[in-house]
Coordinates of C-alpha atoms in Angstrom, one line a residue:
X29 CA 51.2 6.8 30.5
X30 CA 48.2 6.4 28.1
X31 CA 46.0 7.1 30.7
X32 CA 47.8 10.3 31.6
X33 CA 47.7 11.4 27.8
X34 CA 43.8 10.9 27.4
X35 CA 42.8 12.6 30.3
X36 CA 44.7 15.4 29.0
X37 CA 43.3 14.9 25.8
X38 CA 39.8 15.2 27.3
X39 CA 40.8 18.1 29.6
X40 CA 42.4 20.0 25.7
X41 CA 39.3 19.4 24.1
X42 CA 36.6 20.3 26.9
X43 CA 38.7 23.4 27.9
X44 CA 39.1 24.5 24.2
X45 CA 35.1 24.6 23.5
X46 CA 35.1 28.0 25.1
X47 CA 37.6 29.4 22.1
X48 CA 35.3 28.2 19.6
X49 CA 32.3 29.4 21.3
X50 CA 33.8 32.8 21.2
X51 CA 34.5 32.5 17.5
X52 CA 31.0 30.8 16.5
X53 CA 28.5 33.5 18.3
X54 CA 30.7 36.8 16.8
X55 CA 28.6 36.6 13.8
X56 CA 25.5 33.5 14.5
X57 CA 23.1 33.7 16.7
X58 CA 23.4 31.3 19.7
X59 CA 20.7 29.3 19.0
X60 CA 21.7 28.1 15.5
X61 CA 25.4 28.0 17.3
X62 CA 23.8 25.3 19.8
X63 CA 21.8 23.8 17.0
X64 CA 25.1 22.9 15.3
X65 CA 27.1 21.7 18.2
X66 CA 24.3 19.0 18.6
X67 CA 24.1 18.2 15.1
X68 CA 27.1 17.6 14.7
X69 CA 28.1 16.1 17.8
X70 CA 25.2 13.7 17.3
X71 CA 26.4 13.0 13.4
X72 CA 29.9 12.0 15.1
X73 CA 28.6 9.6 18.0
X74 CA 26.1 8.3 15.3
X75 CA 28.9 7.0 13.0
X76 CA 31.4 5.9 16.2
X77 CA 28.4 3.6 16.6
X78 CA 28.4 2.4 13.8
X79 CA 32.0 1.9 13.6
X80 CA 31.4 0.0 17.4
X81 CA 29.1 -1.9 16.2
X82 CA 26.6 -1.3 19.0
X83 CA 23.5 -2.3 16.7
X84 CA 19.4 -1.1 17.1
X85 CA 18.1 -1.0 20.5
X86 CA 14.9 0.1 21.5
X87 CA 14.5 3.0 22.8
X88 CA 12.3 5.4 25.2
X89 CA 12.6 8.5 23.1
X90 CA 10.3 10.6 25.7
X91 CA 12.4 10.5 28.4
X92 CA 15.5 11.4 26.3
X93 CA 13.9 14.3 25.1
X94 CA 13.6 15.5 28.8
X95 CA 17.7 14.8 29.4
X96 CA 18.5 16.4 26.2
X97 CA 16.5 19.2 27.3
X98 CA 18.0 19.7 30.6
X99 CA 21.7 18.0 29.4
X100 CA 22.4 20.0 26.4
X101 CA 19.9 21.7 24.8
X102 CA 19.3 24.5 27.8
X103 CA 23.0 24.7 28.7
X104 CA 23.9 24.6 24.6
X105 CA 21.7 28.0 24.3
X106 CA 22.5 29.5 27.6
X107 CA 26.5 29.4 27.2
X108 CA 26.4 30.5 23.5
X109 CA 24.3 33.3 24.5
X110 CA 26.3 34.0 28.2
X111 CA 29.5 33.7 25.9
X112 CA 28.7 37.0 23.9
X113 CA 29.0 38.9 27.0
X114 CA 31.9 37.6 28.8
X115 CA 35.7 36.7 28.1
X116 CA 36.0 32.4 27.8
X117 CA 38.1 31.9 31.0
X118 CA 35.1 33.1 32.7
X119 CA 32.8 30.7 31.1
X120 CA 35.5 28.0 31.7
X121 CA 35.8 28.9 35.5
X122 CA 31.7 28.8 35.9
X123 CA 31.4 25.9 34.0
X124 CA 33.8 24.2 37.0
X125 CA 30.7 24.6 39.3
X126 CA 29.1 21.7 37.8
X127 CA 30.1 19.0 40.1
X128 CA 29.0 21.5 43.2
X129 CA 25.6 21.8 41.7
X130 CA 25.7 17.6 41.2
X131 CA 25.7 18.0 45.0
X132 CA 23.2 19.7 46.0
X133 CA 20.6 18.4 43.5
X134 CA 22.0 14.3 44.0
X135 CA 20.0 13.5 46.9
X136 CA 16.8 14.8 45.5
X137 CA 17.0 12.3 42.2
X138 CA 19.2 9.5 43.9
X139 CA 18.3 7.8 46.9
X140 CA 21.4 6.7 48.1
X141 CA 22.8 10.1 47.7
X142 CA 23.3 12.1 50.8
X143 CA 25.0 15.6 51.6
X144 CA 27.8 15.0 54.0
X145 CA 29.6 17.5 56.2
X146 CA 32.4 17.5 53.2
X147 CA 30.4 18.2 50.3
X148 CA 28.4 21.0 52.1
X149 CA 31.9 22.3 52.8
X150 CA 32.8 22.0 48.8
X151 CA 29.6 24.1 47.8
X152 CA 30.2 26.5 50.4
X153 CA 33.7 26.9 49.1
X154 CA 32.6 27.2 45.4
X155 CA 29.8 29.5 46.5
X156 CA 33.0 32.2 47.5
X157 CA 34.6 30.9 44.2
X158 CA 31.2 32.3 42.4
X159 CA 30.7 35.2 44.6
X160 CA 34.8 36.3 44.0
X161 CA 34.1 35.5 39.8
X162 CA 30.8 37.8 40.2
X163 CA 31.7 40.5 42.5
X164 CA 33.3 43.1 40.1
X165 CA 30.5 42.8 37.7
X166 CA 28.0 42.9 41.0
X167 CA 29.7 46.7 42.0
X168 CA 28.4 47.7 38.9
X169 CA 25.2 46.3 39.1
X170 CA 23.1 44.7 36.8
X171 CA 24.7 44.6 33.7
X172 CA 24.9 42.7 30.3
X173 CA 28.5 40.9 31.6
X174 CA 26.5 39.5 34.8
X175 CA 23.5 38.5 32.8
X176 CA 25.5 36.4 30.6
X177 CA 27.8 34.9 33.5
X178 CA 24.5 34.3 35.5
X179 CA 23.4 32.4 32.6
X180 CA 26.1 30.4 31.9
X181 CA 25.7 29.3 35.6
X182 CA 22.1 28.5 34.7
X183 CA 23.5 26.0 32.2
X184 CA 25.8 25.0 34.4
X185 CA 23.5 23.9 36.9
X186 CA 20.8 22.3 33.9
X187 CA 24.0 20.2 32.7
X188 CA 24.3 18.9 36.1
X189 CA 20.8 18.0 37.0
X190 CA 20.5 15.8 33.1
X191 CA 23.6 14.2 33.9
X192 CA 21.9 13.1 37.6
X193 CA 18.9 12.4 35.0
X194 CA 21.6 10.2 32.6
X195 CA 22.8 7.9 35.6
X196 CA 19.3 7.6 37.1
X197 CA 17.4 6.6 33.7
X198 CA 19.0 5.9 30.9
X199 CA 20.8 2.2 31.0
X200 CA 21.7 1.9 26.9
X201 CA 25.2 1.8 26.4
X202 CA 27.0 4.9 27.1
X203 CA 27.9 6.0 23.8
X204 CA 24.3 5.6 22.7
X205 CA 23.1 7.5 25.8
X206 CA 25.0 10.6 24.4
X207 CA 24.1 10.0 20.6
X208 CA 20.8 9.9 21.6
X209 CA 20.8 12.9 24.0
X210 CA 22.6 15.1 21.0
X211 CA 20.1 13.9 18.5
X212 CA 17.2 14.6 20.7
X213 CA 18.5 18.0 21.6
X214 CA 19.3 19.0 17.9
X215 CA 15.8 17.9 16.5
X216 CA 14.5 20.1 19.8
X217 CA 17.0 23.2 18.7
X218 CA 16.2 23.3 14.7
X219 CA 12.5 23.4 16.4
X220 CA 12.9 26.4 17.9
X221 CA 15.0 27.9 15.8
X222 CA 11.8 29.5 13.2
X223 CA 10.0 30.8 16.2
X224 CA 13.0 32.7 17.7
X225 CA 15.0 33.5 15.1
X226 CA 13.5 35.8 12.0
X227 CA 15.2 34.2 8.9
X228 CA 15.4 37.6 7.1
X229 CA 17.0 38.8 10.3
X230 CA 20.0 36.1 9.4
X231 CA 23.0 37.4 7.2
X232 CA 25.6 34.5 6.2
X233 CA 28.3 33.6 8.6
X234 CA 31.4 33.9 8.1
X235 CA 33.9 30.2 7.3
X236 CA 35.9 30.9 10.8
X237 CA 32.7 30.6 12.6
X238 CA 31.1 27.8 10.4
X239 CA 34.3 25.7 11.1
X240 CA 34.4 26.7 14.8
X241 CA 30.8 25.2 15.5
X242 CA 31.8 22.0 13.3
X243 CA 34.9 21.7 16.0
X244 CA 32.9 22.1 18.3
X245 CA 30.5 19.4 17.6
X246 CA 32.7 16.6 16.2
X247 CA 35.6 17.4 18.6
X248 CA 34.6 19.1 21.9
X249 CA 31.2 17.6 21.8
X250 CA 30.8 14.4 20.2
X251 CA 34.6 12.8 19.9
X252 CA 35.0 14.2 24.0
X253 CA 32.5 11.8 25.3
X254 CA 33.6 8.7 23.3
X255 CA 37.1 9.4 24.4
X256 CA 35.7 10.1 28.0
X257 CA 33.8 6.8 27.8
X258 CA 36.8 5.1 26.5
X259 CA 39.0 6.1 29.9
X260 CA 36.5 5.1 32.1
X261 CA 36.9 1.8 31.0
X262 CA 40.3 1.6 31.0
X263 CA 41.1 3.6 34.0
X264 CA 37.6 3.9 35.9
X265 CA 35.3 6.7 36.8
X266 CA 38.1 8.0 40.1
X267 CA 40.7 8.8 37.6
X268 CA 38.3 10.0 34.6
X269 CA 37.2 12.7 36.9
X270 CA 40.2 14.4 37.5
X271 CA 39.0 16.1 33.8
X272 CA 36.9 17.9 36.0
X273 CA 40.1 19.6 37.5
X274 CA 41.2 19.6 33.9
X275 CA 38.0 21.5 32.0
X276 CA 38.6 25.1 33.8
X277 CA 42.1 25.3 34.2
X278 CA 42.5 24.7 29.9
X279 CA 39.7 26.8 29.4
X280 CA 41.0 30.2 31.6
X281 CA 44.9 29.5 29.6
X282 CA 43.6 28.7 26.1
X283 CA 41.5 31.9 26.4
X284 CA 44.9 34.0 27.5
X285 CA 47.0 32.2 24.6
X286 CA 44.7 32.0 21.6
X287 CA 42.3 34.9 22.3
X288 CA 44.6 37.5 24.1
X289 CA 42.0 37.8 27.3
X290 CA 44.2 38.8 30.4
X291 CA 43.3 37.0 33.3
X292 CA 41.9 39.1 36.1
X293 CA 43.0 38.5 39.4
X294 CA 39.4 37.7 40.8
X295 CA 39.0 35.1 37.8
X296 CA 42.6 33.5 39.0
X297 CA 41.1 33.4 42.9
X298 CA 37.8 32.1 41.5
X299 CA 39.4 29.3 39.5
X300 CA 41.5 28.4 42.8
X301 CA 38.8 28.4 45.2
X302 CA 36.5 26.2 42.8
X303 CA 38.6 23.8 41.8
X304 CA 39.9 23.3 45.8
X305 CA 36.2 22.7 46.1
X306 CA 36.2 20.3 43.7
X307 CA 39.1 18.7 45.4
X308 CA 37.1 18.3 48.4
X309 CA 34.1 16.9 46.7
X310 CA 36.1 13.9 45.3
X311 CA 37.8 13.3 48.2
X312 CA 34.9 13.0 50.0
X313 CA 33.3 10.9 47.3
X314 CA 36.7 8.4 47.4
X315 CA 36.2 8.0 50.8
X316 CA 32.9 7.1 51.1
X317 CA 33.8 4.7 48.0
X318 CA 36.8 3.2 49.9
X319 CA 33.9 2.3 52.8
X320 CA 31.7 0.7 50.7
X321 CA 34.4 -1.5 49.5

């Protein structure tokens, strides 16, 4: 039952990041909206460290700088920025693509990765998912609403590819991986933020959306992965993937509760067809798993 209850948990607090992305970029610029999220997701993993005890190890700073740039610091800016644009159940359904991206790019970083008949079949399937999510904004053509869902998509995808990056170089403990990838991404953010962002240009942010970037570091960013760490362990990596199922599906009915979006009926057969891709994907991925053993 415990099991059950943190997977939920993880699914609540992944799903719920699109709410306060909404409220954090009404009034701050995305950039200092992802530069937050790190910073304070780092700032949480740093002391859950601590608290674990996992000590000093040494560590190759360069190539964490490349996963937090494709891991968190591209997808950080693109879905703050794609979220000014379109309602959060969007986001939450695009963001579902992630494990169809992780199939197409696997084989290219890991060599015992292999696109099999199933997992073509799972992109194909979430390729009509996109394709129904995009095609009222297509009709209209090129528009703000499909820029910022097309970039979401791009962070999507970037998010995917660091976490192929994660599994294929970086061995530290996993709580260490992430500190490290949300320190290096928040040192790369607050870098860019005087060259992009005019400070006279900046007016003071409201509380609502200073306290919705600190939830969304400490909670849907840094406390997530511990607790997603935490299942894996106790569960394994099969059942701690069914958050993936999870992520969307919270995300498209927190945004109809909290925010008042109504769901449109191509977001509803978008969310459908992607997560039934997903389904495929990991059953196809147990069964290989199964022949291995």
């Amino acid at each position: 039952m415990r099991h059950y209850l943190l997977l939920l948990a993880i699914g609540l607090l992944w799903g719920s990041q699109f709410i306060f992305m909404h409220q954090a970029v009404s009034d701050m610029p995305p950039l200092l909206v992802a530069a937050g999220r790190a910073l304070c997701g780092s700032a949480t993993l740093g002391l859950l460290c601590l608290w674990l005890d996992l000590g000093k190890r040494q560590t190759r700073w360069r190539t964490y700088m490349l996963i937090a740039l494709l891991d968190a610091t591209i997808p950080f800016i693109m879905v703050a920025w794609g979220q000014q644009f379109v309602d959060s159940a969007v986001a939450a359904v695009v963001m579902g693509c992630i494990p169809l991206v992780t199939v197409l790019v696997a084989p290219l970083l890991l060599s015992e990765e292999r696109i099999t008949r199933s997992g073509l079949l799972s992109v194909l399937l979430g390729l009509m998912g996109v394709i129904v999510l995009f095609w009222p904004r297509l009709t209209r053509g090129m528009d703000v609403g499909l820029l910022g869902a097309l970039a979401i998509l791009i962070g999507a995808g970037c998010f995917a590819v660091g976490l192929l990056m994660i599994k294929r170089f970086a061995k530290d403990h996993p709580v260490i991986v992430a500190r490290n990838i949300l320190l290096c991404s928040a040192l790369q953010l607050l870098l860019l933020t005087p060259w992009l962002i005019q400070p006279s240009l900046l007016a003071l942010p409201g509380s609502r959306s200073l306290i919705a970037v600190a939830l969304l570091g400490v909670f849907c960013t840094g406390l997530v992965y511990f607790l997603y760490m935490a299942l894996i362990q106790k569960a394994g990596p099969t059942f701690a993937s069914f958050s993936n199922y999870l992520v969307p599906l919270f995300g498209v009915l927190l945004g109809a509760l909290f925010l008042g979006e109504q769901v449109q009926r191509t977001t509803a057969l978008a969310l459908v067809l992607i997560l039934g891709s997903v389904a495929i994907n990991q059953w196809s991925q147990h069964r290989r798993q199964r022949q291995v053993c």
